Short mmCIF file of C-alpha atoms and ligand atoms in Angstrom, two decimals:
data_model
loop_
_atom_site.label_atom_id
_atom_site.label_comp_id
_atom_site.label_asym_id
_atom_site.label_seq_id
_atom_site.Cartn_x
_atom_site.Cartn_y
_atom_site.Cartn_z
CA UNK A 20 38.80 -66.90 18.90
CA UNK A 21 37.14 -67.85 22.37
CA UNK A 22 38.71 -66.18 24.95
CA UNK A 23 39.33 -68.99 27.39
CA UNK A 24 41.03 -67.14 30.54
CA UNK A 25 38.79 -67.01 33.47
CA UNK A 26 38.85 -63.75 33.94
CA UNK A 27 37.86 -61.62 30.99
CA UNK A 28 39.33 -58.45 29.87
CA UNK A 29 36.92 -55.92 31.18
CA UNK A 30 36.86 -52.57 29.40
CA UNK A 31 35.45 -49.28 31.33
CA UNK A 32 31.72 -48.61 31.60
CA UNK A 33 30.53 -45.42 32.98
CA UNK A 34 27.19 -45.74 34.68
CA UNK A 35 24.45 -42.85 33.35
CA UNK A 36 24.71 -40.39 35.59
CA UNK A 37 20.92 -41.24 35.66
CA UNK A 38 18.10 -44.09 34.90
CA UNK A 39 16.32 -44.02 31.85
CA UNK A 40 13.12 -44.22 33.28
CA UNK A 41 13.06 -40.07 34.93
CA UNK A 42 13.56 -38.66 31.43
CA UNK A 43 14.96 -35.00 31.90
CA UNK A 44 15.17 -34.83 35.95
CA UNK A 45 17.08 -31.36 36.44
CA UNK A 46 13.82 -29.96 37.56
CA UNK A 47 11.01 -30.80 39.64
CA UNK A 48 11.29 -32.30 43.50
CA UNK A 49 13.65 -35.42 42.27
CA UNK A 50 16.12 -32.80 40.63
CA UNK A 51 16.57 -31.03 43.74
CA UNK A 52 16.84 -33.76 45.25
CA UNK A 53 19.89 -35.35 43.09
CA UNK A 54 21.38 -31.42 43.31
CA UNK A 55 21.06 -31.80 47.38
CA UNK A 56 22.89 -35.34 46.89
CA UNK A 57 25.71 -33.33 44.94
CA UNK A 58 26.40 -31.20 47.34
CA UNK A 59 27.17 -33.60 50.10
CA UNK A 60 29.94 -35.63 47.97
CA UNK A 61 32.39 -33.29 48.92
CA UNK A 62 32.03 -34.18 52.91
CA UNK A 63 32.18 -37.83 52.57
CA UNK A 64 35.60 -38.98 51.69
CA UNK A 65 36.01 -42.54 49.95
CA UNK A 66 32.27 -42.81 50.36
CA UNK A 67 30.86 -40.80 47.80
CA UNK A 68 32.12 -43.83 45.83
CA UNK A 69 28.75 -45.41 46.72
CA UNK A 70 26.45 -42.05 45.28
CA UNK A 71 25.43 -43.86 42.74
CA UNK A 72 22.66 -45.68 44.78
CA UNK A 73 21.30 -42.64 46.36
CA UNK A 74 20.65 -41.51 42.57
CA UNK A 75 18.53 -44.12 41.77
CA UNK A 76 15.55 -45.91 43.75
CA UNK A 77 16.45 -49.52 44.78
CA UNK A 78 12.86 -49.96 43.66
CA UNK A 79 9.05 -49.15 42.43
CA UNK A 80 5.95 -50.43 41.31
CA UNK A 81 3.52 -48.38 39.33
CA UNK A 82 0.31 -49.94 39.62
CA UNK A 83 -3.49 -49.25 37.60
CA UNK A 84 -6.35 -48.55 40.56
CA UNK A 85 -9.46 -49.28 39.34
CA UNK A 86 -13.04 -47.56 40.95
CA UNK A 87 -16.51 -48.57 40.80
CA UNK A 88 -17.91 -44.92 41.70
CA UNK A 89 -21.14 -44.97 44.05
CA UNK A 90 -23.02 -43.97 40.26
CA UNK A 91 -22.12 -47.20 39.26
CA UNK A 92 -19.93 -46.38 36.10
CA UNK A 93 -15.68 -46.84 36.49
CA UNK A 94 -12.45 -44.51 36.74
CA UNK A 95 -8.84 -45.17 36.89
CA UNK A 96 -6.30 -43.63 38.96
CA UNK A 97 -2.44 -44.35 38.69
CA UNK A 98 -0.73 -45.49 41.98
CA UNK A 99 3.19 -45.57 43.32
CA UNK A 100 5.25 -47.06 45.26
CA UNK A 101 8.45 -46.39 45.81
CA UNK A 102 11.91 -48.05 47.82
CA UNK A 103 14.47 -45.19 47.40
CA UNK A 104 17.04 -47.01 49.75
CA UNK A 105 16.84 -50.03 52.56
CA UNK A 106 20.28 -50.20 53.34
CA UNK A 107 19.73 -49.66 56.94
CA UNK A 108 16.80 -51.43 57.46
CA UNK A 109 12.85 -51.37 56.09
CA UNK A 110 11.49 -48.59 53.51
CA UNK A 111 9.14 -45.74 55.41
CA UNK A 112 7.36 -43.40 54.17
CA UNK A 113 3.91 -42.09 53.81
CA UNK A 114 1.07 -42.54 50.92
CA UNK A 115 0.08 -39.49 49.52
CA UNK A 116 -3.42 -38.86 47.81
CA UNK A 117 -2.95 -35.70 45.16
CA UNK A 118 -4.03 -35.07 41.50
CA UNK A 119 -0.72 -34.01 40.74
CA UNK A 120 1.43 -36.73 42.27
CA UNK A 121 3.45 -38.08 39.76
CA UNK A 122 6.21 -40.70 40.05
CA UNK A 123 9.05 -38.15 40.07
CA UNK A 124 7.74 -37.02 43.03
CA UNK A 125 7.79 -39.67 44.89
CA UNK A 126 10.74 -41.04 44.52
CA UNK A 127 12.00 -37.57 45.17
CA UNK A 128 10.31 -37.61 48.83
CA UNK A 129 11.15 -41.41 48.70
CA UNK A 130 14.47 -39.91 49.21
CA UNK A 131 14.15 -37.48 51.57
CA UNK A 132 12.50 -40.59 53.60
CA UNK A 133 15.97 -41.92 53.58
CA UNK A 134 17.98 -38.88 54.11
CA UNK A 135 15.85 -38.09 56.88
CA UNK A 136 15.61 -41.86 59.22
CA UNK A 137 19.25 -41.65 59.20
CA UNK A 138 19.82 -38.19 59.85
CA UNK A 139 18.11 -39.15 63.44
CA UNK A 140 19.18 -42.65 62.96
CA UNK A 141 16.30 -45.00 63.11
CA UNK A 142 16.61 -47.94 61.71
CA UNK A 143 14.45 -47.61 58.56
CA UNK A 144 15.38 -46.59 54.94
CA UNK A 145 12.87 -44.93 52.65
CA UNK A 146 9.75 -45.01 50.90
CA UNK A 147 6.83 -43.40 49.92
CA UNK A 148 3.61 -44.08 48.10
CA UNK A 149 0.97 -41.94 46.12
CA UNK A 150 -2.10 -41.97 44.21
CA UNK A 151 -2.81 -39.69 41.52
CA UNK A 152 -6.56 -38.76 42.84
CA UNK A 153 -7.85 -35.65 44.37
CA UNK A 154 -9.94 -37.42 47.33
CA UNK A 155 -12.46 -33.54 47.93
CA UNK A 156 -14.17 -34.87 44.46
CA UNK A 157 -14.66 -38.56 46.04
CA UNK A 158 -17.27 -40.30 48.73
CA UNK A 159 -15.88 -41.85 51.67
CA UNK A 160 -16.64 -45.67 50.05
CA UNK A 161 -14.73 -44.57 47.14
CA UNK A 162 -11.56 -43.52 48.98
CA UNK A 163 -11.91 -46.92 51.08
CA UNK A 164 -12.29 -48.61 47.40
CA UNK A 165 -9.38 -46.89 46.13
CA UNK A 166 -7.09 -47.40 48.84
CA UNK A 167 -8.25 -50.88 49.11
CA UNK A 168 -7.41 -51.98 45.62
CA UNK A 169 -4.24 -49.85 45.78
CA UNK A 170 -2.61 -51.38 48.79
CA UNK A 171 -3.64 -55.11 47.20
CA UNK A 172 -1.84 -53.77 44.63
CA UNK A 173 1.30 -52.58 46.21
CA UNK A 174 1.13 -55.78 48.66
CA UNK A 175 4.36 -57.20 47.07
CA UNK A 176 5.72 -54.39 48.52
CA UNK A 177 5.16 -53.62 51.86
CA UNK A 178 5.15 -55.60 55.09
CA UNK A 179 7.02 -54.92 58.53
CA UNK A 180 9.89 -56.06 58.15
CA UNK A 181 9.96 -54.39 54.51
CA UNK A 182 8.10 -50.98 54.14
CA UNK A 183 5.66 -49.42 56.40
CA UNK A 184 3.66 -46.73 54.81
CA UNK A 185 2.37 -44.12 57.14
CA UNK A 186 -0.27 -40.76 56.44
CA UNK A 187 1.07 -38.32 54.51
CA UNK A 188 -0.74 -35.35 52.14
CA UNK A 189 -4.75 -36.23 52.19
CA UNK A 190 -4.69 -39.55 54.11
CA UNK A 191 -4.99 -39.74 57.82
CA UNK A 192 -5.70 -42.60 60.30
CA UNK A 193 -8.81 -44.19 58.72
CA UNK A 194 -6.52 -44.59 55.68
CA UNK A 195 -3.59 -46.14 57.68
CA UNK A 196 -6.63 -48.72 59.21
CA UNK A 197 -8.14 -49.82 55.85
CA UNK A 198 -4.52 -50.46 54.44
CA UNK A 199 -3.93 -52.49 58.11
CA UNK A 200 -7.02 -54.41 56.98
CA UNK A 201 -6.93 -55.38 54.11
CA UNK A 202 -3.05 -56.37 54.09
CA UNK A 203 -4.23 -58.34 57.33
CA UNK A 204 -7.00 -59.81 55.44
CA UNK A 205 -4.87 -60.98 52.27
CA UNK A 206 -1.87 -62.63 54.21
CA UNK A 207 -4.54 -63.97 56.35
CA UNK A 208 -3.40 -62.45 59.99
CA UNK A 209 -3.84 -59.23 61.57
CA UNK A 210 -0.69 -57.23 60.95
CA UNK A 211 -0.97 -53.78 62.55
CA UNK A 212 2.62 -53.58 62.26
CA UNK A 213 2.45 -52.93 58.80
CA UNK A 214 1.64 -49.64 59.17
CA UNK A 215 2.09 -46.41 61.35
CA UNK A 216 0.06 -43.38 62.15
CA UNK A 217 -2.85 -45.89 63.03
CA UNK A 218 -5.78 -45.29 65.33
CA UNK A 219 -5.15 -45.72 68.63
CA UNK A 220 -7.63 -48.27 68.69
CA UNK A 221 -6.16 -50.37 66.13
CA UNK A 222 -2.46 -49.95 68.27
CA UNK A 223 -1.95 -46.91 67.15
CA UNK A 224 0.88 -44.89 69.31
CA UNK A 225 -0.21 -41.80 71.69
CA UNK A 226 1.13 -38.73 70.44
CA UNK A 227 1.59 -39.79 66.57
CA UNK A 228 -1.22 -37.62 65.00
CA UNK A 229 1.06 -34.75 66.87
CA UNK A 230 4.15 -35.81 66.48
CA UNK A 231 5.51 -34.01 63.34
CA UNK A 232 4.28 -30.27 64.18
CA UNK A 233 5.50 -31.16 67.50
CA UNK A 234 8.47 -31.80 66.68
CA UNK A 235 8.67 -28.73 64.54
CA UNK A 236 8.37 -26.55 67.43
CA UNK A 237 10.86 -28.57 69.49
CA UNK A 238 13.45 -27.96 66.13
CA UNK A 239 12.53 -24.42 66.60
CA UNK A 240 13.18 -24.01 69.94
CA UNK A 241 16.66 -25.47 69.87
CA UNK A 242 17.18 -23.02 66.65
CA UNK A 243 15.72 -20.01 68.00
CA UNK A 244 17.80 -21.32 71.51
CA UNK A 245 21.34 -21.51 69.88
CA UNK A 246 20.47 -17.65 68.43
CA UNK A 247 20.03 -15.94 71.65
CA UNK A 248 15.99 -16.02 70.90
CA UNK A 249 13.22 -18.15 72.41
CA UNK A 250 10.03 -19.41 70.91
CA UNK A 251 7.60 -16.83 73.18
CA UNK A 252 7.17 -13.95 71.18
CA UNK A 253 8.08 -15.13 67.77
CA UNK A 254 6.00 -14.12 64.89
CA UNK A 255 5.03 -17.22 62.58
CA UNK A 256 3.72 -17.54 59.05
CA UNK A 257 2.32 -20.71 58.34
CA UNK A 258 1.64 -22.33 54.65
CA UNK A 259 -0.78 -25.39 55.27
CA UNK A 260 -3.16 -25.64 58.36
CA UNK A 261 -3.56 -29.61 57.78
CA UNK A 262 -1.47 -31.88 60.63
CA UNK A 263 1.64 -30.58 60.46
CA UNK A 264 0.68 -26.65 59.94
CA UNK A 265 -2.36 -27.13 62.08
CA UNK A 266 -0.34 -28.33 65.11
CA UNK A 267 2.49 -26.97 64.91
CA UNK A 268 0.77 -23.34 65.05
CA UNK A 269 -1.64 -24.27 68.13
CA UNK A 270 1.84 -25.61 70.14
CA UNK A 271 3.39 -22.48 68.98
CA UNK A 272 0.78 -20.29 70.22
CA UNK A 273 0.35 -22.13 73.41
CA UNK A 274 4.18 -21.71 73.55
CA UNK A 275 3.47 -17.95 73.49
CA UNK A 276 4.41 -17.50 69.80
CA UNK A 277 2.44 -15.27 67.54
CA UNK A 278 0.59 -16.89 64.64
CA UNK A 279 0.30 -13.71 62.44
CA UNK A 280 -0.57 -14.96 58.54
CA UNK A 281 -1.93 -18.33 57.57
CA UNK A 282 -2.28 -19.86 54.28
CA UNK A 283 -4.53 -22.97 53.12
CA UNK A 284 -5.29 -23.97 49.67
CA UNK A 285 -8.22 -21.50 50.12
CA UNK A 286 -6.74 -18.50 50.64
CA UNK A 287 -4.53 -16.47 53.04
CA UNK A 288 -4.82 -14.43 55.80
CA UNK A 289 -2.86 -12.28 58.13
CA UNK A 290 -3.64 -10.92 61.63
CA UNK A 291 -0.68 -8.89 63.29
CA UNK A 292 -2.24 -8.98 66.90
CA UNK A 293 -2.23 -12.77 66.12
CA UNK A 294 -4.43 -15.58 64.71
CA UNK A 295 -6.04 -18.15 67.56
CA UNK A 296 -4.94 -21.63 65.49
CA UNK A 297 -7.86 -23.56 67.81
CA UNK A 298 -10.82 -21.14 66.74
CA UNK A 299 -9.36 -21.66 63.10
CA UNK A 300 -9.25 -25.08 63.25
CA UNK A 301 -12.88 -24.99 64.37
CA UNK A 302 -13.80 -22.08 61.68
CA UNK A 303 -12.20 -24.68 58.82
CA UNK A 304 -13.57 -28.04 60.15
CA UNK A 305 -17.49 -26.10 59.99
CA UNK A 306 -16.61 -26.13 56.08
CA UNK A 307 -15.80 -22.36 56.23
CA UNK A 308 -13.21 -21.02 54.15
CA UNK A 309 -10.50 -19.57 55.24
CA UNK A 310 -10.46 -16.03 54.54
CA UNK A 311 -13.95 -15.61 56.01
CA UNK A 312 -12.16 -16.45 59.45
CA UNK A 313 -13.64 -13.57 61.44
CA UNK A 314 -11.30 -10.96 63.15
CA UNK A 315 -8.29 -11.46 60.28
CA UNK A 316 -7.48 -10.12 57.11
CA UNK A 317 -7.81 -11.62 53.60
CA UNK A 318 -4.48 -11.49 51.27
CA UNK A 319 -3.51 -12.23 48.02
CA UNK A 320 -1.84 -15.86 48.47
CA UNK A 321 1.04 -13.90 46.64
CA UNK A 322 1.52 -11.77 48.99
CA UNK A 323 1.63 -14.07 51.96
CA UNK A 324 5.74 -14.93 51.15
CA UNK A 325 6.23 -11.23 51.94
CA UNK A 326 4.40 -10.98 55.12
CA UNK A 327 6.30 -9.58 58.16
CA UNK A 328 7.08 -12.29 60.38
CA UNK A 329 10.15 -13.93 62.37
CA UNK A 330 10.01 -17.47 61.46
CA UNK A 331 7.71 -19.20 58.11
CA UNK A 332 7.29 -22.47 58.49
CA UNK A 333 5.82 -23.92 54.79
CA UNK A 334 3.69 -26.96 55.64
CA UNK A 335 2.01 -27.74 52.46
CA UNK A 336 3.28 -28.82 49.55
CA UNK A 337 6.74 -29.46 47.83
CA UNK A 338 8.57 -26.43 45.39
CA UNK A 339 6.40 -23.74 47.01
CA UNK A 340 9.71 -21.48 48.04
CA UNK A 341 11.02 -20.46 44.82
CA UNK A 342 13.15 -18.03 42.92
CA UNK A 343 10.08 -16.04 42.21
CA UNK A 344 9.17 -15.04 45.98
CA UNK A 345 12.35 -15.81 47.94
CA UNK A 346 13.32 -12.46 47.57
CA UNK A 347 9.98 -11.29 49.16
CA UNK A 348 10.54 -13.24 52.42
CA UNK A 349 11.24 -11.07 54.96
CA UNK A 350 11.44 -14.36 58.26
CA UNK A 351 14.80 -14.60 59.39
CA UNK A 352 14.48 -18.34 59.57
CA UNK A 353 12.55 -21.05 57.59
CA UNK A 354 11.29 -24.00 58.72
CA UNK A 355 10.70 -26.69 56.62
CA UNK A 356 7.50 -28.76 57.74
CA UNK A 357 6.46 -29.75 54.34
CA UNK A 358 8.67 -32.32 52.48
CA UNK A 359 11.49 -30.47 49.62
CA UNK A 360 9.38 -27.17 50.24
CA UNK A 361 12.12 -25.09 48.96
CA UNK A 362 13.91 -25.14 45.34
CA UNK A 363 17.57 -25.27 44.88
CA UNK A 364 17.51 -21.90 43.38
CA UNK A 365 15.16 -20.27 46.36
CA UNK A 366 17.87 -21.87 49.02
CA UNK A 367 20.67 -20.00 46.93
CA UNK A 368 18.31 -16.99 47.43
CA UNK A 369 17.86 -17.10 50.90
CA UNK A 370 21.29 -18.12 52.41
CA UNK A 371 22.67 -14.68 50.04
CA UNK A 372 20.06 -12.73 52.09
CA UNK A 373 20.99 -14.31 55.79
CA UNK A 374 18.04 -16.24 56.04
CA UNK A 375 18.62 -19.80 57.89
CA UNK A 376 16.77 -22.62 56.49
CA UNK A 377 15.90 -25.69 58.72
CA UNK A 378 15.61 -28.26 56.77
CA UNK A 379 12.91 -31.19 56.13
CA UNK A 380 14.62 -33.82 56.77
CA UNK A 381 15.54 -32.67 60.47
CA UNK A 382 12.14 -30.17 61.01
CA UNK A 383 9.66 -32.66 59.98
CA UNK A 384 11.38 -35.94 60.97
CA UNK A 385 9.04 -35.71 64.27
CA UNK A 386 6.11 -38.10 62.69
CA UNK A 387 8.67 -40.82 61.33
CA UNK A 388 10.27 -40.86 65.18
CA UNK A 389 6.93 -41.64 66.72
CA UNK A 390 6.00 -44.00 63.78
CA UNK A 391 9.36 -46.08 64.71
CA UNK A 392 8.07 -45.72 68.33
CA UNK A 393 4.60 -47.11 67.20
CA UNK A 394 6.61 -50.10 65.33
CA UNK A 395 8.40 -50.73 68.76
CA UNK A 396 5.42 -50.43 70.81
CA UNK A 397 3.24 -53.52 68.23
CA UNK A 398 6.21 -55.30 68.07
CA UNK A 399 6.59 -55.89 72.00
CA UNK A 400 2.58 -55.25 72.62
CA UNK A 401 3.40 -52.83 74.93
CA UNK A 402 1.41 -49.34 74.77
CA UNK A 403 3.48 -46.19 75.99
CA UNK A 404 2.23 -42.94 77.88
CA UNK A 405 1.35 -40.06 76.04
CA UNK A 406 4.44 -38.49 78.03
CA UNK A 407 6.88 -40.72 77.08
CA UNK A 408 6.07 -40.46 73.69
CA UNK A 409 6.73 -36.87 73.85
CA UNK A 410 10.06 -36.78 76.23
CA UNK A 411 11.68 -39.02 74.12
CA UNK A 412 10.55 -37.33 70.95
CA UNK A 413 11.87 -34.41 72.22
CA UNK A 414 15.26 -36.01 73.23
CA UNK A 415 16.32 -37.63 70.00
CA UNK A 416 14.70 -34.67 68.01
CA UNK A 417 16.81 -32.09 70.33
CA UNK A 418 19.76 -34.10 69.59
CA UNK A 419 19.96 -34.75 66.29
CA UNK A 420 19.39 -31.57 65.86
CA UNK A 421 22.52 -30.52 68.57
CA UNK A 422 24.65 -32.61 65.99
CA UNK A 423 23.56 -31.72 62.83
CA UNK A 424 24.12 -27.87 63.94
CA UNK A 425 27.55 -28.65 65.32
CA UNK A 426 28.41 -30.27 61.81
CA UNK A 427 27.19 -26.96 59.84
CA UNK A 428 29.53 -24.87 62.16
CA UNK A 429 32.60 -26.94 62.41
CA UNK A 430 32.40 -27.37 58.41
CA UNK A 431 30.98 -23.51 57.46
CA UNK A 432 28.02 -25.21 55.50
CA UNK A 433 24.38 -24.68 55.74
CA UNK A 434 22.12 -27.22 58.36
CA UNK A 435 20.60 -29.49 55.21
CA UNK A 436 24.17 -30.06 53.53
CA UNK A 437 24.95 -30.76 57.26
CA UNK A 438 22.28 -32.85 57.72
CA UNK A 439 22.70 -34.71 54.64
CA UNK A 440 26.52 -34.86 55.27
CA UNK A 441 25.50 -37.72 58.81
CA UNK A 442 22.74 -39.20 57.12
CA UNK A 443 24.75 -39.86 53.70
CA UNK A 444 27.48 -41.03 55.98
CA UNK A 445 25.23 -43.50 57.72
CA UNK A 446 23.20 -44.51 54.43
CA UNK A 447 26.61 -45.43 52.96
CA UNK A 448 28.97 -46.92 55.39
CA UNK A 449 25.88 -49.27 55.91
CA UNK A 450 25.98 -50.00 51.96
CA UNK A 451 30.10 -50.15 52.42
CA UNK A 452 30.01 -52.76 55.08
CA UNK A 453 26.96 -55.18 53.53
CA UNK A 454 29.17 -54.71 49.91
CA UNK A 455 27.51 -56.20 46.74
CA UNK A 456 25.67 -59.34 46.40
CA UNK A 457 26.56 -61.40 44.34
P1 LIG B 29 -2.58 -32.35 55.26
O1 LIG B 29 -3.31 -32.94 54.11
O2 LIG B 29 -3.06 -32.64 56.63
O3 LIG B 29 -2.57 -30.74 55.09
C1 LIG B 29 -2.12 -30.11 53.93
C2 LIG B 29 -2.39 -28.63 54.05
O4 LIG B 29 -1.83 -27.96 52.92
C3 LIG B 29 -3.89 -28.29 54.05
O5 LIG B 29 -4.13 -27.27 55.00
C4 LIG B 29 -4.13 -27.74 52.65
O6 LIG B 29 -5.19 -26.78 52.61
C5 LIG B 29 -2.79 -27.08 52.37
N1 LIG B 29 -2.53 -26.92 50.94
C6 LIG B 29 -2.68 -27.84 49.95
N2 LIG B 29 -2.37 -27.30 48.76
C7 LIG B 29 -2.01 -26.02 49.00
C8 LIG B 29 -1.59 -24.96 48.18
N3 LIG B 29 -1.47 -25.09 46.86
N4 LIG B 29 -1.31 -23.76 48.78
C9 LIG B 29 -1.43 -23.61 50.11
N5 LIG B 29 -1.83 -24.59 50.93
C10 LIG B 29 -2.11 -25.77 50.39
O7 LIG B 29 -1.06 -32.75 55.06
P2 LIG B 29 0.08 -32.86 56.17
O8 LIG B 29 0.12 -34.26 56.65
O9 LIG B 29 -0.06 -31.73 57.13
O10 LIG B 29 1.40 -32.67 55.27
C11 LIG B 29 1.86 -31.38 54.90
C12 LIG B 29 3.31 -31.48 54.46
O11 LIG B 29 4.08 -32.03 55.53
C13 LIG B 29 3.57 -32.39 53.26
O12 LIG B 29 4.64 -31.86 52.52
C14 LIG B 29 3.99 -33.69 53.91
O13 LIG B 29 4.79 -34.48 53.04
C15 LIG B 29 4.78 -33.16 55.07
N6 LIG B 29 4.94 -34.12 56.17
C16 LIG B 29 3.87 -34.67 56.80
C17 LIG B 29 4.07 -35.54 57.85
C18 LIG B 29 2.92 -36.12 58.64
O14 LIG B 29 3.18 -36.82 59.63
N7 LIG B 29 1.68 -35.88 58.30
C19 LIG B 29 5.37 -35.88 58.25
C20 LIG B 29 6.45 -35.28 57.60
C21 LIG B 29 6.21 -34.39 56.56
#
């Protein structure tokens, strides 16, 4: 019989917990992810109704990058990109080059992109990007090739009013320009606004290249503050001497901190009377390795999680702090300048042995701040001083921060469920108040 009553008798459908399409996602960065979104339902009240959308990406494309090499014969590289959540405005996020990026991934630190603009509260959502490629085996015209063809492909996707990539692992300002070009070149204007972390030259904002191991040292100062303790005289371990590790160490040292064991993906070295971050930045951009920096001591990379040190700040790579050496750290405090450098089971680890974790989404969110400034700065033409960059950098960095630690307190939970607790809160009253179309 047709059932001719306009409303039909619905029946009860549970949604999968999770989309087909990450196969078995308990591990990896986008499982500890979805285990850091599990924590926070708790907190939010009738909003954790909405979860559901932080547990699946609003959207991706997975697109085929062809290369001409310079030898004349062809290779193939996969590419991503991904729209974790735009409920409060346009995806951003960063493109990473890596040979082990995978689509997991980034939707993993598509998400953190998310968690991390509202957590400061600019009005973005998240993205990220990635090509499967490891750019050391690659000539300059082949990186330009690849990123060419890869940000044709992706140009569905992006735009500034819709996502606006930014550097990230292996890409950098000439990156950022070619993708400005050759968007510009196939909507047929010059759209600088499509992307952040630009050369200056191209509208690019003073203080951006800096701004995320900046404003690590600015998250470590109020930290170090609230305990009693001040940044001068603080030994630091650093994992990753690229921007973020790089800087943050030479504003630590100039801050009067001591940078006492560095590790690249060449080695690792440790210098208790402290490691000059400038002359190593010189000794690694002569082609040098690192552990023939002169003056410090070669380890075992193994052995650089049990260094003796006050604060490690991991600026490398994601799932580096695990179960396997958290019980070697001997920092009282970790600070997370890499993106999800810490497994679920290595943060269970470390709050058991009193360690306090900072986490990503407040200690590196200094890059995304001055990316939203660049945004601001295109879209009113109107170029900022160097200083202003900074003092406001430091403002909405020092408060965020201010709330997210009054949150942890108040509530008795650690600074990322904290931190995920406002920006969840945010991310979902938004999705609350737009409700569902249709
Ligand atoms: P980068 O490419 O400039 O530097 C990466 C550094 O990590 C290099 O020193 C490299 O030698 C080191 N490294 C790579 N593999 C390693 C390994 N297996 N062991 C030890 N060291 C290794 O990248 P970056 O921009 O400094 O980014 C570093 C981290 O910070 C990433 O997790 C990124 O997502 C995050 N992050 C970057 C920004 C930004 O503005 N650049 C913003 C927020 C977060």
């Amino acid at each position: 019989m047709v059932d001719s009553s306009p409303v039909r008798q619905t029946r009860a459908v549970a949604t999968p917990r999770l989309p087909s399409y990450v196969g078995e996602a308990g591990i990896g960065p986008w499982g500890t992810f979805l285990a850091q979104v599990d924590r926070v339902l708790p907190h939010i009240g009738h909003l954790s109704q909405w979860a559901d959308t932080l547990r699946r990406p609003k959207r991706f494309i997975v697109v085929d990058v062809p290369l001409r090499r310079d030898d004349g014969s062809l290779a193939h590289f996969e590419g991503y990109r991904v729209h974790h959540n735009v409920s409060r405005g346009p995806g951003k996020g960063g493109l990473r080059f890596h040979p082990d990026v995978n689509l997991a991934e980034v939707m993993a630190l598509a998400g953190w992109m998310t968690i991390k603009t509202a957590a400061v509260n600019l009005p973005f959502g998240g993205a990220k990007g990635g090509v499967r490629i490891d750019p050391a085996h690659f000539s300059l015209a082949e990186l330009e090739r690849v990123t060419r063809r890869y940000t044709s492909e992706i140009g569905l996707m992006i735009g500034p009013e819709m996502d606006i990539p930014a550097p990230d692992v292996n890409t950098d300002e000439r990156v950022m320009a070619w993708i400005m070009d050759t968007y510009s070149m196939n909507v047929g204007r010059s759209t600088p606004r499509v992307v952040t972390g630009k050369p200056v030259s191209l509208g690019g904002s003073l203080g951006r290249r800096e701004a995320t191991g900046r404003g690590c040292t600015v998250v470590a100062r109020e930290a170090l503050r609230r305990l009693g303790r001040d940044v001068a005289g603080t030994r630091v371990a650093v994992q990753g001497f690229g921007n973020v590790g790089g800087t943050a160490a030479r504003l630590f040292a100039e801050q009067g901190a001591r940078i006492v064991a560095v590790q690249d993906v060449g080695g690792s070295i440790v210098d208790e009377a402290g490691i000059d971050p400038a002359a190593l930045a010189v000794h690694l951009g002569a082609g040098q390795r690192i552990d023939s920096f002169p003056g410090a001591t070669p380890i075992a990379d193994d052995d650089f999680w049990a260094v003796d040190c006050d604060l490690l700040l991991p600026a490398a790579l994601s799932n580096q702090i695990t179960a396997a050496n958290a019980t070697r750290i001997r920092a009282s405090m970790v600070l997370e300048g890499a993106n999800g450098p810490t497994t679920e089971q290595a943060e269970d680890i470390l709050a058991d042995r009193g360690i306090l974790v900072i986490p990503d989404v407040i200690a590196n969110a200094g890059g995304v701040i001055v990316s939203y400034f660049e945004w601001v700065q295109n879209a009113s033409n109107f170029a900022w001083s160097e200083d202003a960059v900074n003092a406001r950098l430091d403002r909405i960095l020092a408060d965020a921060f201010a709330v997210v630690w009054r949150e942890a307190t108040e509530r008795n939970i650690a600074l990322r469920t904290a931190a995920f607790v406002i920006a969840c809160s945010r991310i979902l009253e938004a999705r609350d108040m737009r409700g569902l179309y249709p």
